Coordinates of C-alpha atoms in Angstrom, one line a residue:
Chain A
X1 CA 30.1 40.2 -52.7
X2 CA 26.6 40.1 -52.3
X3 CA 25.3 37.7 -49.7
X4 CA 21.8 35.8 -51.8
X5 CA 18.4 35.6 -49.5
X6 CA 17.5 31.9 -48.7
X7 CA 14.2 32.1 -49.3
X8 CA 13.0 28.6 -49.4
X9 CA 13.6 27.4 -46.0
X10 CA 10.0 26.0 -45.1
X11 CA 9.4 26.7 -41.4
X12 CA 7.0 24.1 -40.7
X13 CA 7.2 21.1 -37.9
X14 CA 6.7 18.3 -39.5
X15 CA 3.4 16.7 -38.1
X16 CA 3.1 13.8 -40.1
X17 CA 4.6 11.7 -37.6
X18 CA 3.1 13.0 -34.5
X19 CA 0.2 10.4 -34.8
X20 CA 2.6 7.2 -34.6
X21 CA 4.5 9.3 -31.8
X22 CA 1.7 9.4 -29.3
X23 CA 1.0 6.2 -30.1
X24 CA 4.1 5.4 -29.5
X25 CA 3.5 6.9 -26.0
X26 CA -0.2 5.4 -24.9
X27 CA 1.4 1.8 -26.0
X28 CA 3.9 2.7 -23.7
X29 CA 1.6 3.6 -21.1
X30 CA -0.9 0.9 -21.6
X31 CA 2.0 -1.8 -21.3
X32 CA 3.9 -0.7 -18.2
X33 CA 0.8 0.3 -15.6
X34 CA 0.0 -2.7 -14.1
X35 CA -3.2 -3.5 -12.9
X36 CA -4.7 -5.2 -10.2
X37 CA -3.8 -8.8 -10.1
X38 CA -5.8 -10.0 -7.3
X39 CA -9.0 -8.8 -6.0
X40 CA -8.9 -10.3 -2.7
X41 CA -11.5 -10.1 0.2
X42 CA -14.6 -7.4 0.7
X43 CA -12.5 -5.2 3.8
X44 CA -13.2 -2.2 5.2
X45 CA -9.7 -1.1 5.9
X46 CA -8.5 1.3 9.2
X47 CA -7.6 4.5 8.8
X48 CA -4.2 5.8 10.6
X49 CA -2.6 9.6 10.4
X50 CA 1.1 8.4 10.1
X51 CA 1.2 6.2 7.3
X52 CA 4.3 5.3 4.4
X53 CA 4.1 4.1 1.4
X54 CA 5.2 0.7 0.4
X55 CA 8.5 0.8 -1.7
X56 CA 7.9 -1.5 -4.4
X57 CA 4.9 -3.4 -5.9
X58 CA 7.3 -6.3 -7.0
X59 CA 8.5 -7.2 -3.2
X60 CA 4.9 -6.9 -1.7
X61 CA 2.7 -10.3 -0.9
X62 CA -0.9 -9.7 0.2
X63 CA -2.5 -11.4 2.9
X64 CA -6.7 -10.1 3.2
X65 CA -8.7 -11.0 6.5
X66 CA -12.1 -10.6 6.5
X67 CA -14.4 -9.8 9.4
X68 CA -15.7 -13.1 9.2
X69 CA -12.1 -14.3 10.1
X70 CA -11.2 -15.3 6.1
X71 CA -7.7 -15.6 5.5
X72 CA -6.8 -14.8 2.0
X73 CA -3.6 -15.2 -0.4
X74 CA -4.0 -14.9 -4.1
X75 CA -7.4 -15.4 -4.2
X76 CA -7.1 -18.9 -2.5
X77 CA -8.3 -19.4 1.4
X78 CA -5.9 -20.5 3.5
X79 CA -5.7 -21.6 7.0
X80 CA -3.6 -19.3 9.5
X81 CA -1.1 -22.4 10.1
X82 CA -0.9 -22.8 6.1
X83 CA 0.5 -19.2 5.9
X84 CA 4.0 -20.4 7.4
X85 CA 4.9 -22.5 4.5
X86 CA 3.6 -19.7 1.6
X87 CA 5.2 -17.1 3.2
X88 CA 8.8 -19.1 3.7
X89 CA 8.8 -19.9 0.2
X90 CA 8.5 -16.6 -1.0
X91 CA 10.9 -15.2 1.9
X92 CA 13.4 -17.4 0.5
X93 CA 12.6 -16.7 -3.0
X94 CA 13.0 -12.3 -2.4
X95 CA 14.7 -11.5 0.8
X96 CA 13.4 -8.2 0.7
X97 CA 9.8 -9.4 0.9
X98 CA 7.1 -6.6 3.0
X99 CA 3.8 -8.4 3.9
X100 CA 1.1 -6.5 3.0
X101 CA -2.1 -7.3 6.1
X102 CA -5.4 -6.2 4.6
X103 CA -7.3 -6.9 7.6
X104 CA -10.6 -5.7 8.2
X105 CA -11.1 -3.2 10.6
X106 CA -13.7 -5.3 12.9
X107 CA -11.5 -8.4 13.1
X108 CA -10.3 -9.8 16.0
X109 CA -6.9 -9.0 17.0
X110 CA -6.6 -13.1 17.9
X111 CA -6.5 -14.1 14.0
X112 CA -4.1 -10.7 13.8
X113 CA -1.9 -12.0 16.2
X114 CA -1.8 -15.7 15.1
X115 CA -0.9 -14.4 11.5
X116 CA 1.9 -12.5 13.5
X117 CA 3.1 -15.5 15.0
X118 CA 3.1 -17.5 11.6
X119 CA 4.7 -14.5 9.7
X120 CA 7.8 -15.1 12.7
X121 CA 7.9 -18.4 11.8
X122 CA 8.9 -18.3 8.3
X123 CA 10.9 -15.4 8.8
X124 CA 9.5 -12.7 6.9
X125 CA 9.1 -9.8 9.7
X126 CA 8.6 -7.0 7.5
X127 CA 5.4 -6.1 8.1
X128 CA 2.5 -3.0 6.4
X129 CA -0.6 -2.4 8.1
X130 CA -2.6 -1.3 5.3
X131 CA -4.7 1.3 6.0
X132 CA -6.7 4.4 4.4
X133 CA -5.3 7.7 5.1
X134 CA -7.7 9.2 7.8
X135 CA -8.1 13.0 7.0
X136 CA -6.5 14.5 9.9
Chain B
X1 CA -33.5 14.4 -65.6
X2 CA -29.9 13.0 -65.8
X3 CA -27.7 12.4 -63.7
X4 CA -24.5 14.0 -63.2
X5 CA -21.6 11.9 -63.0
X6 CA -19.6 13.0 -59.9
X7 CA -15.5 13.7 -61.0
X8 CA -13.3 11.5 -58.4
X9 CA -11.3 13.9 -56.6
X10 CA -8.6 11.1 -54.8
X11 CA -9.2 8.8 -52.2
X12 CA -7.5 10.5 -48.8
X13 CA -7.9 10.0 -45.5
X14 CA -7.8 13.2 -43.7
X15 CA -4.8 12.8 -41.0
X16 CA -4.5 15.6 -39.9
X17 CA -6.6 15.2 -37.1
X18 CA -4.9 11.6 -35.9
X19 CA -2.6 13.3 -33.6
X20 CA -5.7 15.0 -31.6
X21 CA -7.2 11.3 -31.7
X22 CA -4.5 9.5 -30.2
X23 CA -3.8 12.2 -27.6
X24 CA -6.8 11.9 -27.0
X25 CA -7.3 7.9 -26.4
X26 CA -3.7 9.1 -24.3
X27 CA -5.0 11.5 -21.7
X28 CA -8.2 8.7 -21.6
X29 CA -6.0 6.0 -20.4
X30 CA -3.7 8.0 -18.2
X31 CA -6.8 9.4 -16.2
X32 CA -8.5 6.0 -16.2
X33 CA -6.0 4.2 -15.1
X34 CA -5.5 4.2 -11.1
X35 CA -2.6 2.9 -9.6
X36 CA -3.3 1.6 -6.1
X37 CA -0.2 2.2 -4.2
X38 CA 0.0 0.6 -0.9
X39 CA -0.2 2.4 2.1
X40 CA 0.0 1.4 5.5
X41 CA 1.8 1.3 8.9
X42 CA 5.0 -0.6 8.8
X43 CA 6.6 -2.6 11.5
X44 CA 9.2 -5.0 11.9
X45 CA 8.0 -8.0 13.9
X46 CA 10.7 -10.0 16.2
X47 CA 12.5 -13.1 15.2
X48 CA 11.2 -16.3 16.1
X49 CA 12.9 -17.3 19.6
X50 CA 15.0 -14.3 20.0
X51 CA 14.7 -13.1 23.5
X52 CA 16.7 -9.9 24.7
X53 CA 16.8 -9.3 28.3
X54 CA 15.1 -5.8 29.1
X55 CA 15.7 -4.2 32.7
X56 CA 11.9 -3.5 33.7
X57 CA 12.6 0.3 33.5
X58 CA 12.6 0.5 29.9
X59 CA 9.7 -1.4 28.8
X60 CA 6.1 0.5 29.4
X61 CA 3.5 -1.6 28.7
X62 CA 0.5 -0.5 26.7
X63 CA -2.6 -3.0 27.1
X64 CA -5.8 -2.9 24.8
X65 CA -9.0 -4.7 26.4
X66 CA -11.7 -6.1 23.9
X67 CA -13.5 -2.8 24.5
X68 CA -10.9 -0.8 23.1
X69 CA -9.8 0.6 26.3
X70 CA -6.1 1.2 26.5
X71 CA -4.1 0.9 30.1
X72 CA -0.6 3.0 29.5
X73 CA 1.7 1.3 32.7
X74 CA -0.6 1.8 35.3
X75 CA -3.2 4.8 33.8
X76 CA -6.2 4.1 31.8
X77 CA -5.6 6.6 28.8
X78 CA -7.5 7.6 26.3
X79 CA -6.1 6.7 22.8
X80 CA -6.3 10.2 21.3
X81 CA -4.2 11.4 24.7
X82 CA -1.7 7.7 23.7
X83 CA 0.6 10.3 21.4
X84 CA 1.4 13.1 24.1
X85 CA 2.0 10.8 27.2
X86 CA 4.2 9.0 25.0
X87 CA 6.1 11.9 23.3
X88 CA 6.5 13.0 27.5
X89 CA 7.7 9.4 28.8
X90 CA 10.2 8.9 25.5
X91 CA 11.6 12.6 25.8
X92 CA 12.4 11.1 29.9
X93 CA 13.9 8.0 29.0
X94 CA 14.9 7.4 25.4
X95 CA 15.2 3.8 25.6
X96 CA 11.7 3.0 26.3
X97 CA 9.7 -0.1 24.6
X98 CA 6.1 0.0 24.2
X99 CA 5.3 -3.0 24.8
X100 CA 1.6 -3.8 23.0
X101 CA -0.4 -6.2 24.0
X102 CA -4.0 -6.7 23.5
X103 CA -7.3 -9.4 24.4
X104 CA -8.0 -11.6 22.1
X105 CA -11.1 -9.8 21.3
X106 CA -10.2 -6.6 20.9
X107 CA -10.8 -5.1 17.3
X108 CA -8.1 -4.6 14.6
X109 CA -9.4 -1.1 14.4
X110 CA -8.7 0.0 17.9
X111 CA -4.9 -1.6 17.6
X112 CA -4.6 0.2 14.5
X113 CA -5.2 3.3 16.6
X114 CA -2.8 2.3 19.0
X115 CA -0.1 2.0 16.8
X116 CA -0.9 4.9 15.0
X117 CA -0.4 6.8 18.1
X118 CA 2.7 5.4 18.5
X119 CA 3.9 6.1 15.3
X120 CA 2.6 10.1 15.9
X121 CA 4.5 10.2 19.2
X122 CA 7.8 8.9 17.4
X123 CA 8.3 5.7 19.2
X124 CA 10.8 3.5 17.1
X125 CA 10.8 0.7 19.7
X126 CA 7.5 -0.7 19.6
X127 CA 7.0 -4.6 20.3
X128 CA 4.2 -6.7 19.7
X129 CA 3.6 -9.9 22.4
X130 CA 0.9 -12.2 22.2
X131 CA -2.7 -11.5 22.8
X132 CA -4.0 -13.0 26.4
X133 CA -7.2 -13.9 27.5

């Protein structure tokens, strides 16, 4: 018996669909980067050698401090006694809560230490430096 | 002179090129978009009223002045040299606590340094007191 040739088998990828594929893709993109939500205070940050990355976006509260001694949560100023409270609530609300301290690299280390001091008090003691990396 | 009518030849869109033009908008967006991660130094700060007793021996205290000068237990040391005396006095006694403490006036940048240090020497028992006039 004799075997017949296919010969109609079209080898062609089908590219009609390849459009609303890569759509598919940049909507994807597009929805999951998120973007800044706050832009803070002007700071000049510090640079360190040794520094880590924070884990997750979604456990990380900012705190900016200006040179001019600005404290700064969300875009709202606060007063260094008025970071207890903020801080407490959120503490309570995600224990896994890192502060993020964009401080200013010519502030004084009496603000730094008073925000250390009210970070104790409402119990959030996970603490990141922010800082550039230096080139080493 | 008249005018030739013009035959309709079907009303397509070419898409054969839509694939480049979305992969295209793609790669835009992906390069455009920067994702700040944070970076920085981590530390644990010490809970509010807890108080461990320390025999003098283990704790070497590390004091920043407002001029960024740094005094290491007794020495004045420079804070590039901070990362090698250090590495020497952790490697002699392992339980060692840096204790920092700095003026008020001294400048975030200079305790960044500090800590930084630290962190290159490999200290894992660093505390952070008060600042003092």
């Amino acid at each position: 018996m004799k075997f017949e040739k296919r010969t109609r088998l079209s080898s062609d990828i089908p590219t009609a669909s390849m459009p609303d594929i890569i759509f598919m893709l940049l909507i994807f993109f597009m929805v999951t980067t998120v973007l800044r939500e706050f832009s803070g205070l002007p700071v000049n940050l510090p640079k360190a050698v040794r520094i880590e990355k924070l884990s997750s976006k979604n456990h990380t509260s900012h705190i900016w401090v200006s040179k001019e001694g600005l404290v700064s949560i969300e875009d709202k100023l606060y007063k260094t006694e008025d970071i207890r409270h903020i801080m407490y609530e959120r503490r309570a609300a995600d224990p896994q809560l890192v502060v993020s301290l964009k401080a200013d690299e010519q502030s004084r280390m009496k603000l730094i230490s008073g925000i250390h001091n009210e970070l104790r008090k409402a119990d959030a003691l996970a603490l990141n430096y922010a800082t550039l990396q230096a080139v080493d | 002179m008249a005018k030739k009518k013009r035959r309709f030849k079907g009303g397509e869109i070419p898409t054969a090129s839509m694939a480049d033009i979305a992969f295209l908008l793609l790669i835009f967006f992906l390069v455009t978009t920067t994702i700040d991660m944070d970076k920085g130094l981590g530390i644990v700060l010490p809970a509010e009223g807890e108080q461990v007793e320390v025999s003098s021996k283990n704790i070497l205290n590390c004091l920043i002045n407002s001029t960024g000068q740094v005094l290491l237990g007794d020495e004045p040391t420079k804070i590039s040299d901070i990362n090698r005396v250090i590495r020497q006095k952790i490697q002699a006694n392992n339980k060692l606590i840096i204790s920092v403490k700095s003026h008020e006036k001294t400048k975030y940048k200079d305790y960044i340094a500090v800590i930084d240090q630290l962190k290159m020497a490999n200290a894992t028992r660093i505390s952070i007191a008060e600042t003092q006039l």
